[in-house]
Amino acid sequence: MAEIIVPELAESITEGEIVRWVKQVGDHVEKGEFIVELETDKVNAEIISEEAGVLTEILANEGDVVEVGAVIAKVEAGAAAAAPAPKEAPKAEEPKQEAPKAEAKPVAAPVVEETSSNERVIASPAARKLAREKGIDLAAVSPVDPQGRVRVQDVAAFGNAPVAPAAAPQQAAPKAAPAEKAVDESRVDAVKMTRRQQTAAKRLLEVSQTTAMLTTFNEIDMTNVMALRKRKKDAFQEAHDGTRLGFMSFFTKAVTAALRKYPAVNAKIVGDEIHYNKFFDIGVAVSTPDGLVVPNVRDTDRKNFAEIEASIADLATKARNKKLSLQDLEGGSFTITNGGVFGSLMSTPIINGDQAAILGMHNIVKRPIAVGDEIQLRPMMYVALSYDHRLINGKESVGFLKMVKDLIENPEDLLLEA
């Protein structure tokens, strides 16, 4: 019998929440086949079976929080004769094992139950168990899950009972908040935050409370870089296998050059030391349906424009498909976020993790600008640099942002800095 164990994912990750079981009890699995999806603080992990055989037992339900190293399922290794044989054999030969099988089936059975109204209700095994104990008709329970799955919290709230399944007494206290959720459901949809949303909220609050964060602003005349992009974008795309020339590569190269000149902006505080990074891994904020993630473009000082654009496009695709790895998210030295794609005119971005600063890009808007002795309409962008004042003084922050501005306004100078 082979055990499915929650693997070590990263040093900072000790647990995760089971999102969905891809396989159910009785299903045949191949070695290396994806059987369960786990959501951690940073990424969704696909846990595989190390053995080929039949999934005989599931020990944790969807929605359960499991620790690294925990056994969450069992596979009968080498049971290649699919599901029918294991189901019949135990009844004839080992009657004593019928009881465990009977308990395994509620966990493994499809999360569907026939109701008196002949409807089929999607529900987790724990929710069905609690509903039976309380005599609750699942068809009457309104799930908060957007996909319509009834979970144990929904049943508990419906019956005004605390969530206290015997298998997880330790989780009763944190989940004893149904009383706070006693809201008018005709006016309010109460949806529990995902694990990743909770982690992001906690870390953003920590950053604001543990850093001396300050923001400085400037504005950039985008005329020259827009003209250059317009002239070169078709040839660029053709020369680089369809990779598009966007503004992010210009800003990434400008930031990299400015970080070389102002190393404190590329540093971080560790205990009572300042660690000046000798590498340039730039995080690029990407919006996904599950929230904002910040994967890193590695070694931007060694990449050309096409390599940077290709890296950003690849990371954005992986983020939206939930395929980012922990390596994609860890170890960045500086972050760029572009609220302009959503129409933001100005903002004060929050520093990412233990980094020293973050650059915020914004919407490009035509405004009247003094050019020499004339007033002209120019495409202008406000930029913001939020920074940790414990590390970076005012002169460095203003100088850094001014250098980024100068390089974008004179994009040919980026060739000299590359």
mmCIF file of C-alpha atoms in Angstrom, residues 20-411:
data_model
loop_
_atom_site.group_PDB
_atom_site.id
_atom_site.type_symbol
_atom_site.label_atom_id
_atom_site.label_comp_id
_atom_site.label_asym_id
_atom_site.label_seq_id
_atom_site.Cartn_x
_atom_site.Cartn_y
_atom_site.Cartn_z
ATOM 1 C CA ARG A 20 -10.167 19.402 -5.328
ATOM 2 C CA TRP A 21 -9.644 15.691 -5.721
ATOM 3 C CA VAL A 22 -9.089 14.785 -9.366
ATOM 4 C CA LYS A 23 -9.356 11.077 -8.576
ATOM 5 C CA GLN A 24 -11.833 9.269 -6.340
ATOM 6 C CA VAL A 25 -11.699 5.979 -4.429
ATOM 7 C CA GLY A 26 -11.755 3.056 -6.847
ATOM 8 C CA ASP A 27 -10.128 5.053 -9.655
ATOM 9 C CA HIS A 28 -7.035 3.655 -11.313
ATOM 10 C CA VAL A 29 -3.998 5.957 -11.186
ATOM 11 C CA GLU A 30 -0.744 5.885 -13.095
ATOM 12 C CA LYS A 31 2.642 6.606 -11.600
ATOM 13 C CA GLY A 32 3.221 10.357 -11.742
ATOM 14 C CA GLU A 33 -0.474 11.099 -12.400
ATOM 15 C CA PHE A 34 -1.990 14.266 -10.889
ATOM 16 C CA ILE A 35 -4.603 13.238 -8.304
ATOM 17 C CA VAL A 36 -5.219 16.211 -5.980
ATOM 18 C CA GLU A 37 -4.791 20.006 -6.151
ATOM 19 C CA LEU A 38 -3.443 21.827 -3.097
ATOM 20 C CA GLU A 39 -3.648 25.602 -2.581
ATOM 21 C CA THR A 40 -0.793 27.137 -0.589
ATOM 22 C CA ASP A 41 -0.044 30.707 0.418
ATOM 23 C CA LYS A 42 1.762 31.285 -2.869
ATOM 24 C CA VAL A 43 0.830 28.784 -5.572
ATOM 25 C CA ASN A 44 -1.466 25.876 -6.358
ATOM 26 C CA ALA A 45 0.450 22.603 -6.220
ATOM 27 C CA GLU A 46 -0.471 19.429 -8.115
ATOM 28 C CA ILE A 47 0.235 16.353 -5.988
ATOM 29 C CA ILE A 48 0.948 13.163 -7.890
ATOM 30 C CA SER A 49 0.932 9.463 -7.119
ATOM 31 C CA GLU A 50 4.339 7.851 -6.822
ATOM 32 C CA GLU A 51 2.867 4.446 -7.607
ATOM 33 C CA ALA A 52 0.536 2.968 -10.208
ATOM 34 C CA GLY A 53 -2.517 1.238 -8.776
ATOM 35 C CA VAL A 54 -5.994 1.903 -7.381
ATOM 36 C CA LEU A 55 -6.889 4.774 -5.055
ATOM 37 C CA THR A 56 -8.336 2.910 -2.058
ATOM 38 C CA GLU A 57 -8.729 5.605 0.592
ATOM 39 C CA ILE A 58 -9.006 9.404 0.852
ATOM 40 C CA LEU A 59 -8.112 10.776 4.294
ATOM 41 C CA ALA A 60 -8.758 14.512 3.802
ATOM 42 C CA ASN A 61 -11.710 16.306 2.260
ATOM 43 C CA GLU A 62 -11.847 19.286 -0.081
ATOM 44 C CA GLY A 63 -11.511 22.407 2.031
ATOM 45 C CA ASP A 64 -9.372 20.696 4.696
ATOM 46 C CA VAL A 65 -6.062 22.277 5.696
ATOM 47 C CA VAL A 66 -3.260 19.702 5.698
ATOM 48 C CA GLU A 67 0.325 19.982 6.847
ATOM 49 C CA VAL A 68 3.452 19.069 4.905
ATOM 50 C CA GLY A 69 4.189 15.398 5.542
ATOM 51 C CA ALA A 70 0.565 14.451 6.237
ATOM 52 C CA VAL A 71 -0.840 11.290 4.636
ATOM 53 C CA ILE A 72 -3.935 12.315 2.673
ATOM 54 C CA ALA A 73 -4.681 9.183 0.607
ATOM 55 C CA LYS A 74 -3.620 5.595 -0.050
ATOM 56 C CA VAL A 75 -2.995 3.751 -3.287
ATOM 57 C CA GLU A 76 -2.946 -0.038 -3.602
ATOM 58 C CA ALA A 77 0.225 -0.344 -5.620
ATOM 59 C CA GLY A 78 0.229 -2.701 -8.563
ATOM 60 C CA ALA A 79 -3.563 -3.118 -8.604
ATOM 61 C CA ALA A 80 -3.651 -2.783 -12.352
ATOM 62 C CA ALA A 81 -6.925 -4.669 -12.744
ATOM 63 C CA ALA A 82 -8.848 -1.423 -12.288
ATOM 64 C CA ALA A 83 -11.638 -0.734 -9.834
ATOM 65 C CA PRO A 84 -14.216 -3.609 -10.139
ATOM 66 C CA ALA A 85 -12.007 -6.378 -8.683
ATOM 67 C CA PRO A 86 -11.088 -4.557 -5.418
ATOM 68 C CA LYS A 87 -14.755 -3.746 -4.793
ATOM 69 C CA GLU A 88 -15.975 -7.397 -4.917
ATOM 70 C CA ALA A 89 -13.006 -9.285 -3.464
ATOM 71 C CA PRO A 90 -12.969 -7.806 0.074
ATOM 72 C CA LYS A 91 -16.619 -8.753 0.654
ATOM 73 C CA ALA A 92 -16.036 -12.472 -0.010
ATOM 74 C CA GLU A 93 -12.602 -13.000 1.466
ATOM 75 C CA GLU A 94 -12.205 -10.486 4.265
ATOM 76 C CA PRO A 95 -15.512 -9.580 5.879
ATOM 77 C CA LYS A 96 -13.684 -7.711 8.620
ATOM 78 C CA GLN A 97 -12.459 -5.197 6.091
ATOM 79 C CA GLU A 98 -15.966 -4.290 4.972
ATOM 80 C CA ALA A 99 -16.213 -1.647 7.705
ATOM 81 C CA PRO A 100 -13.173 0.356 6.560
ATOM 82 C CA LYS A 101 -14.424 0.085 2.987
ATOM 83 C CA ALA A 102 -17.803 1.408 4.035
ATOM 84 C CA GLU A 103 -16.094 4.383 5.669
ATOM 85 C CA ALA A 104 -13.883 4.998 2.694
ATOM 86 C CA LYS A 105 -16.834 5.144 0.332
ATOM 87 C CA PRO A 106 -18.501 8.223 1.868
ATOM 88 C CA VAL A 107 -15.227 10.087 1.475
ATOM 89 C CA ALA A 108 -14.643 8.832 -1.972
ATOM 90 C CA ALA A 109 -18.109 8.691 -3.382
ATOM 91 C CA PRO A 110 -18.974 11.399 -5.883
ATOM 92 C CA VAL A 111 -19.904 14.519 -3.938
ATOM 93 C CA VAL A 112 -23.557 14.204 -4.979
ATOM 94 C CA GLU A 113 -26.617 13.201 -3.006
ATOM 95 C CA GLU A 114 -30.178 12.319 -4.008
ATOM 96 C CA THR A 115 -32.753 14.475 -2.233
ATOM 97 C CA SER A 116 -36.452 13.938 -1.675
ATOM 98 C CA SER A 117 -37.199 16.318 -4.526
ATOM 99 C CA ASN A 118 -35.091 14.091 -6.755
ATOM 100 C CA GLU A 119 -32.488 16.848 -7.243
ATOM 101 C CA ARG A 120 -28.787 16.152 -7.195
ATOM 102 C CA VAL A 121 -26.886 18.351 -4.733
ATOM 103 C CA ILE A 122 -23.126 18.843 -5.001
ATOM 104 C CA ALA A 123 -21.654 18.599 -1.502
ATOM 105 C CA SER A 124 -18.449 17.647 0.279
ATOM 106 C CA PRO A 125 -18.416 14.366 2.226
ATOM 107 C CA ALA A 126 -18.114 16.266 5.521
ATOM 108 C CA ALA A 127 -21.137 18.389 4.622
ATOM 109 C CA ARG A 128 -23.203 15.295 3.827
ATOM 110 C CA LYS A 129 -22.194 13.670 7.113
ATOM 111 C CA LEU A 130 -23.156 16.724 9.166
ATOM 112 C CA ALA A 131 -26.438 17.089 7.251
ATOM 113 C CA ARG A 132 -27.363 13.476 8.061
ATOM 114 C CA GLU A 133 -26.524 13.994 11.733
ATOM 115 C CA LYS A 134 -28.640 17.158 11.934
ATOM 116 C CA GLY A 135 -31.456 15.906 9.720
ATOM 117 C CA ILE A 136 -30.933 18.741 7.240
ATOM 118 C CA ASP A 137 -32.086 18.532 3.625
ATOM 119 C CA LEU A 138 -29.091 19.606 1.524
ATOM 120 C CA ALA A 139 -31.406 20.982 -1.150
ATOM 121 C CA ALA A 140 -32.441 23.691 1.339
ATOM 122 C CA VAL A 141 -28.868 24.814 2.035
ATOM 123 C CA SER A 142 -27.545 27.831 0.099
ATOM 124 C CA PRO A 143 -23.820 27.351 -0.653
ATOM 125 C CA VAL A 144 -21.427 30.318 -0.711
ATOM 126 C CA ASP A 145 -19.148 28.515 -3.162
ATOM 127 C CA PRO A 146 -19.571 30.168 -6.604
ATOM 128 C CA GLN A 147 -19.538 26.678 -8.163
ATOM 129 C CA GLY A 148 -22.510 25.600 -6.030
ATOM 130 C CA ARG A 149 -20.695 23.055 -3.843
ATOM 131 C CA VAL A 150 -22.208 22.736 -0.361
ATOM 132 C CA ARG A 151 -19.495 22.613 2.290
ATOM 133 C CA VAL A 152 -19.636 21.775 5.968
ATOM 134 C CA GLN A 153 -19.643 25.477 6.892
ATOM 135 C CA ASP A 154 -22.819 26.001 4.870
ATOM 136 C CA VAL A 155 -24.599 23.138 6.640
ATOM 137 C CA ALA A 156 -23.435 24.358 10.063
ATOM 138 C CA ALA A 157 -24.594 27.907 9.366
ATOM 139 C CA PHE A 158 -27.955 26.630 8.074
ATOM 140 C CA GLY A 159 -28.549 24.629 11.231
ATOM 141 C CA ASN A 160 -27.180 27.365 13.553
ATOM 142 C CA ALA A 161 -24.683 24.803 14.773
ATOM 143 C CA PRO A 162 -20.920 25.250 15.278
ATOM 144 C CA VAL A 163 -18.606 23.529 12.800
ATOM 145 C CA ALA A 164 -17.327 20.693 14.936
ATOM 146 C CA PRO A 165 -16.689 17.598 12.832
ATOM 147 C CA ALA A 166 -15.018 14.936 14.988
ATOM 148 C CA ALA A 167 -12.111 14.624 12.568
ATOM 149 C CA ALA A 168 -10.996 18.208 13.000
ATOM 150 C CA PRO A 169 -11.682 19.495 16.539
ATOM 151 C CA GLN A 170 -8.790 21.964 16.304
ATOM 152 C CA GLN A 171 -10.523 23.822 13.491
ATOM 153 C CA ALA A 172 -13.739 24.343 15.480
ATOM 154 C CA ALA A 173 -12.469 27.538 17.142
ATOM 155 C CA PRO A 174 -11.400 29.427 14.004
ATOM 156 C CA LYS A 175 -14.599 28.398 12.235
ATOM 157 C CA ALA A 176 -16.859 29.343 15.146
ATOM 158 C CA ALA A 177 -17.624 32.564 13.325
ATOM 159 C CA PRO A 178 -20.996 31.669 11.798
ATOM 160 C CA ALA A 179 -22.567 34.021 14.346
ATOM 161 C CA GLU A 180 -20.654 36.910 12.772
ATOM 162 C CA LYS A 181 -21.898 35.826 9.377
ATOM 163 C CA ALA A 182 -25.514 36.164 10.492
ATOM 164 C CA VAL A 183 -26.192 38.702 7.768
ATOM 165 C CA ASP A 184 -29.195 39.366 5.619
ATOM 166 C CA GLU A 185 -28.468 37.005 2.746
ATOM 167 C CA SER A 186 -30.880 38.895 0.526
ATOM 168 C CA ARG A 187 -28.578 41.910 0.819
ATOM 169 C CA VAL A 188 -25.104 40.460 1.390
ATOM 170 C CA ASP A 189 -23.119 37.574 -0.115
ATOM 171 C CA ALA A 190 -20.639 36.384 2.521
ATOM 172 C CA VAL A 191 -17.797 34.531 0.779
ATOM 173 C CA LYS A 192 -14.812 33.266 2.715
ATOM 174 C CA MET A 193 -11.459 34.616 1.570
ATOM 175 C CA THR A 194 -9.215 32.114 -0.154
ATOM 176 C CA ARG A 195 -6.040 31.080 1.589
ATOM 177 C CA ARG A 196 -4.007 33.185 -0.828
ATOM 178 C CA GLN A 197 -6.180 36.267 -0.294
ATOM 179 C CA GLN A 198 -5.779 35.927 3.469
ATOM 180 C CA THR A 199 -2.006 35.606 3.131
ATOM 181 C CA ALA A 200 -1.763 38.605 0.800
ATOM 182 C CA ALA A 201 -3.864 40.726 3.158
ATOM 183 C CA LYS A 202 -1.686 39.742 6.115
ATOM 184 C CA ARG A 203 1.566 40.487 4.316
ATOM 185 C CA LEU A 204 0.420 43.827 2.938
ATOM 186 C CA LEU A 205 -0.557 44.873 6.458
ATOM 187 C CA GLU A 206 2.787 43.670 7.812
ATOM 188 C CA VAL A 207 4.693 45.720 5.225
ATOM 189 C CA SER A 208 2.781 48.885 6.071
ATOM 190 C CA GLN A 209 3.392 48.322 9.802
ATOM 191 C CA THR A 210 7.062 47.281 9.690
ATOM 192 C CA THR A 211 8.548 49.675 7.106
ATOM 193 C CA ALA A 212 8.966 53.439 7.010
ATOM 194 C CA MET A 213 7.238 53.621 3.647
ATOM 195 C CA LEU A 214 7.250 56.853 1.689
ATOM 196 C CA THR A 215 6.278 57.637 -1.925
ATOM 197 C CA THR A 216 7.785 60.111 -4.369
ATOM 198 C CA PHE A 217 6.261 61.045 -7.745
ATOM 199 C CA ASN A 218 7.319 62.246 -11.157
ATOM 200 C CA GLU A 219 5.839 62.362 -14.647
ATOM 201 C CA ILE A 220 7.225 61.050 -17.903
ATOM 202 C CA ASP A 221 6.699 62.399 -21.408
ATOM 203 C CA MET A 222 6.025 59.208 -23.385
ATOM 204 C CA THR A 223 6.291 60.860 -26.824
ATOM 205 C CA ASN A 224 9.668 59.461 -27.859
ATOM 206 C CA VAL A 225 9.234 55.933 -26.546
ATOM 207 C CA MET A 226 5.779 55.686 -28.149
ATOM 208 C CA ALA A 227 7.160 56.902 -31.470
ATOM 209 C CA LEU A 228 10.043 54.409 -31.297
ATOM 210 C CA ARG A 229 7.693 51.572 -30.430
ATOM 211 C CA LYS A 230 5.373 52.481 -33.296
ATOM 212 C CA ARG A 231 8.260 52.498 -35.778
ATOM 213 C CA LYS A 232 9.837 49.258 -34.604
ATOM 214 C CA LYS A 233 7.027 47.052 -33.288
ATOM 215 C CA ASP A 234 6.259 45.205 -36.563
ATOM 216 C CA ALA A 235 9.901 44.501 -37.374
ATOM 217 C CA PHE A 236 10.529 43.555 -33.750
ATOM 218 C CA GLN A 237 7.644 41.081 -33.724
ATOM 219 C CA GLU A 238 8.758 39.510 -36.986
ATOM 220 C CA ALA A 239 12.372 39.217 -35.886
ATOM 221 C CA HIS A 240 11.526 37.621 -32.530
ATOM 222 C CA ASP A 241 9.009 34.913 -33.402
ATOM 223 C CA GLY A 242 5.890 36.926 -32.624
ATOM 224 C CA THR A 243 7.099 38.515 -29.379
ATOM 225 C CA ARG A 244 5.451 41.909 -29.077
ATOM 226 C CA LEU A 245 7.310 45.075 -28.122
ATOM 227 C CA GLY A 246 5.532 46.645 -25.152
ATOM 228 C CA PHE A 247 6.380 49.368 -22.668
ATOM 229 C CA MET A 248 7.337 46.961 -19.886
ATOM 230 C CA SER A 249 10.683 46.074 -21.452
ATOM 231 C CA PHE A 250 11.620 49.781 -21.638
ATOM 232 C CA PHE A 251 10.728 50.335 -17.991
ATOM 233 C CA THR A 252 12.435 47.119 -16.905
ATOM 234 C CA LYS A 253 15.681 48.106 -18.643
ATOM 235 C CA ALA A 254 15.425 51.663 -17.246
ATOM 236 C CA VAL A 255 14.864 50.354 -13.724
ATOM 237 C CA THR A 256 17.787 47.934 -14.034
ATOM 238 C CA ALA A 257 20.101 50.767 -15.070
ATOM 239 C CA ALA A 258 18.877 52.941 -12.191
ATOM 240 C CA LEU A 259 19.364 50.106 -9.696
ATOM 241 C CA ARG A 260 23.017 49.866 -10.742
ATOM 242 C CA LYS A 261 23.494 53.549 -9.930
ATOM 243 C CA TYR A 262 21.456 53.473 -6.711
ATOM 244 C CA PRO A 263 22.244 50.102 -5.055
ATOM 245 C CA ALA A 264 20.281 50.907 -1.878
ATOM 246 C CA VAL A 265 17.081 50.641 -3.920
ATOM 247 C CA ASN A 266 18.127 47.068 -4.775
ATOM 248 C CA ALA A 267 18.804 46.129 -1.144
ATOM 249 C CA LYS A 268 16.926 44.766 1.862
ATOM 250 C CA ILE A 269 17.234 44.802 5.644
ATOM 251 C CA VAL A 270 18.068 41.460 7.288
ATOM 252 C CA GLY A 271 18.245 41.746 11.068
ATOM 253 C CA ASP A 272 20.743 44.504 11.781
ATOM 254 C CA GLU A 273 22.395 44.201 8.348
ATOM 255 C CA ILE A 274 21.763 45.706 4.935
ATOM 256 C CA HIS A 275 22.089 43.176 2.125
ATOM 257 C CA TYR A 276 22.944 44.819 -1.201
ATOM 258 C CA ASN A 277 21.816 42.489 -3.965
ATOM 259 C CA LYS A 278 24.295 41.880 -6.762
ATOM 260 C CA PHE A 279 21.571 40.469 -9.004
ATOM 261 C CA PHE A 280 18.651 42.098 -10.817
ATOM 262 C CA ASP A 281 15.481 39.996 -10.576
ATOM 263 C CA ILE A 282 12.562 42.291 -11.320
ATOM 264 C CA GLY A 283 9.087 41.307 -10.160
ATOM 265 C CA VAL A 284 6.242 42.184 -12.517
ATOM 266 C CA ALA A 285 2.783 42.380 -10.928
ATOM 267 C CA VAL A 286 0.192 40.319 -12.839
ATOM 268 C CA SER A 287 -3.553 40.438 -12.208
ATOM 269 C CA THR A 288 -5.362 37.066 -12.110
ATOM 270 C CA PRO A 289 -8.917 36.045 -11.197
ATOM 271 C CA ASP A 290 -7.550 34.964 -7.791
ATOM 272 C CA GLY A 291 -5.758 38.249 -7.120
ATOM 273 C CA LEU A 292 -2.408 39.884 -7.783
ATOM 274 C CA VAL A 293 0.751 37.787 -8.092
ATOM 275 C CA VAL A 294 4.317 38.963 -8.653
ATOM 276 C CA PRO A 295 6.501 36.538 -10.623
ATOM 277 C CA ASN A 296 10.094 37.559 -11.307
ATOM 278 C CA VAL A 297 11.991 38.187 -14.535
ATOM 279 C CA ARG A 298 15.460 36.869 -13.727
ATOM 280 C CA ASP A 299 18.763 38.593 -14.551
ATOM 281 C CA THR A 300 17.301 41.568 -16.383
ATOM 282 C CA ASP A 301 20.788 43.037 -16.671
ATOM 283 C CA ARG A 302 21.691 40.149 -19.007
ATOM 284 C CA LYS A 303 18.488 40.070 -21.056
ATOM 285 C CA ASN A 304 17.696 42.101 -24.157
ATOM 286 C CA PHE A 305 14.313 43.674 -24.892
ATOM 287 C CA ALA A 306 12.961 40.603 -26.687
ATOM 288 C CA GLU A 307 14.008 38.235 -23.886
ATOM 289 C CA ILE A 308 12.382 40.466 -21.268
ATOM 290 C CA GLU A 309 9.131 40.751 -23.243
ATOM 291 C CA ALA A 310 9.043 36.983 -23.809
ATOM 292 C CA SER A 311 9.678 36.304 -20.116
ATOM 293 C CA ILE A 312 6.888 38.669 -19.039
ATOM 294 C CA ALA A 313 4.426 37.127 -21.510
ATOM 295 C CA ASP A 314 5.318 33.604 -20.361
ATOM 296 C CA LEU A 315 4.948 34.482 -16.668
ATOM 297 C CA ALA A 316 1.618 36.227 -17.260
ATOM 298 C CA THR A 317 0.260 33.162 -19.083
ATOM 299 C CA LYS A 318 1.445 30.834 -16.327
ATOM 300 C CA ALA A 319 -0.091 33.089 -13.674
ATOM 301 C CA ARG A 320 -3.523 33.125 -15.329
ATOM 302 C CA ASN A 321 -3.401 29.340 -15.804
ATOM 303 C CA LYS A 322 -2.263 28.792 -12.189
ATOM 304 C CA LYS A 323 0.969 27.201 -13.396
ATOM 305 C CA LEU A 324 3.472 29.443 -11.610
ATOM 306 C CA SER A 325 6.101 27.621 -9.579
ATOM 307 C CA LEU A 326 7.512 28.773 -6.250
ATOM 308 C CA GLN A 327 10.761 29.532 -8.067
ATOM 309 C CA ASP A 328 8.889 32.018 -10.260
ATOM 310 C CA LEU A 329 7.672 33.926 -7.192
ATOM 311 C CA GLU A 330 10.628 33.874 -4.807
ATOM 312 C CA GLY A 331 13.744 35.999 -4.578
ATOM 313 C CA GLY A 332 12.883 39.212 -6.458
ATOM 314 C CA SER A 333 14.912 42.328 -5.678
ATOM 315 C CA PHE A 334 12.546 45.057 -7.005
ATOM 316 C CA THR A 335 8.975 45.212 -8.326
ATOM 317 C CA ILE A 336 7.141 47.074 -11.103
ATOM 318 C CA THR A 337 3.348 47.337 -11.061
ATOM 319 C CA ASN A 338 1.282 48.867 -13.850
ATOM 320 C CA GLY A 339 -2.061 50.191 -12.680
ATOM 321 C CA GLY A 340 -2.327 52.095 -15.932
ATOM 322 C CA VAL A 341 -3.703 49.047 -17.729
ATOM 323 C CA PHE A 342 -6.826 49.455 -15.568
ATOM 324 C CA GLY A 343 -6.994 53.226 -16.055
ATOM 325 C CA SER A 344 -5.303 54.351 -12.828
ATOM 326 C CA LEU A 345 -3.997 57.912 -13.073
ATOM 327 C CA MET A 346 -1.975 57.895 -9.844
ATOM 328 C CA SER A 347 -1.431 55.641 -6.837
ATOM 329 C CA THR A 348 0.955 54.882 -3.979
ATOM 330 C CA PRO A 349 1.955 51.211 -4.440
ATOM 331 C CA ILE A 350 2.862 49.083 -1.415
ATOM 332 C CA ILE A 351 6.347 47.570 -1.216
ATOM 333 C CA ASN A 352 6.435 43.866 -2.053
ATOM 334 C CA GLY A 353 7.705 41.545 0.671
ATOM 335 C CA ASP A 354 11.118 42.407 2.110
ATOM 336 C CA GLN A 355 12.185 44.517 -0.866
ATOM 337 C CA ALA A 356 13.198 48.159 -0.488
ATOM 338 C CA ALA A 357 11.066 49.757 -3.210
ATOM 339 C CA ILE A 358 8.411 49.386 -5.904
ATOM 340 C CA LEU A 359 7.739 51.406 -9.067
ATOM 341 C CA GLY A 360 4.162 52.197 -9.998
ATOM 342 C CA MET A 361 3.288 52.934 -13.642
ATOM 343 C CA HIS A 362 0.009 54.616 -14.542
ATOM 344 C CA ASN A 363 -2.302 55.568 -17.378
ATOM 345 C CA ILE A 364 -0.944 57.560 -20.340
ATOM 346 C CA VAL A 365 -3.011 60.728 -20.738
ATOM 347 C CA LYS A 366 -2.535 63.655 -23.092
ATOM 348 C CA ARG A 367 -1.952 66.840 -21.117
ATOM 349 C CA PRO A 368 -0.802 70.376 -21.996
ATOM 350 C CA ILE A 369 2.926 70.598 -21.280
ATOM 351 C CA ALA A 370 5.392 73.456 -21.651
ATOM 352 C CA VAL A 371 7.905 72.498 -24.359
ATOM 353 C CA GLY A 372 10.385 75.325 -24.638
ATOM 354 C CA ASP A 373 8.268 78.446 -25.024
ATOM 355 C CA GLU A 374 5.267 76.540 -26.367
ATOM 356 C CA ILE A 375 2.375 74.656 -24.835
ATOM 357 C CA GLN A 376 1.877 71.266 -26.468
ATOM 358 C CA LEU A 377 -0.371 68.276 -25.886
ATOM 359 C CA ARG A 378 1.893 65.395 -24.896
ATOM 360 C CA PRO A 379 1.172 61.795 -23.772
ATOM 361 C CA MET A 380 2.165 61.890 -20.115
ATOM 362 C CA MET A 381 2.432 59.198 -17.450
ATOM 363 C CA TYR A 382 2.665 59.725 -13.716
ATOM 364 C CA VAL A 383 5.097 57.341 -12.011
ATOM 365 C CA ALA A 384 5.439 56.636 -8.297
ATOM 366 C CA LEU A 385 8.288 55.143 -6.290
ATOM 367 C CA SER A 386 7.303 53.787 -2.879
ATOM 368 C CA TYR A 387 10.375 53.030 -0.792
ATOM 369 C CA ASP A 388 11.556 52.091 2.688
ATOM 370 C CA HIS A 389 12.948 55.277 4.179
ATOM 371 C CA ARG A 390 15.063 53.228 6.605
ATOM 372 C CA LEU A 391 17.200 52.169 3.645
ATOM 373 C CA ILE A 392 16.727 54.847 1.033
ATOM 374 C CA ASN A 393 16.996 58.562 1.652
ATOM 375 C CA GLY A 394 15.143 61.290 -0.224
ATOM 376 C CA LYS A 395 18.062 62.151 -2.499
ATOM 377 C CA GLU A 396 18.451 58.526 -3.640
ATOM 378 C CA SER A 397 14.730 57.998 -4.213
ATOM 379 C CA VAL A 398 14.309 61.191 -6.228
ATOM 380 C CA GLY A 399 17.527 60.506 -8.168
ATOM 381 C CA PHE A 400 16.411 56.956 -8.962
ATOM 382 C CA LEU A 401 13.014 58.043 -10.271
ATOM 383 C CA LYS A 402 14.537 60.944 -12.229
ATOM 384 C CA MET A 403 16.947 58.531 -13.949
ATOM 385 C CA VAL A 404 14.055 56.249 -14.949
ATOM 386 C CA LYS A 405 12.227 59.296 -16.321
ATOM 387 C CA ASP A 406 15.248 60.471 -18.331
ATOM 388 C CA LEU A 407 15.876 57.036 -19.838
ATOM 389 C CA ILE A 408 12.245 56.582 -20.923
ATOM 390 C CA GLU A 409 12.100 60.075 -22.399
ATOM 391 C CA ASN A 410 15.339 59.351 -24.295
ATOM 392 C CA PRO A 411 14.968 55.632 -25.080
#
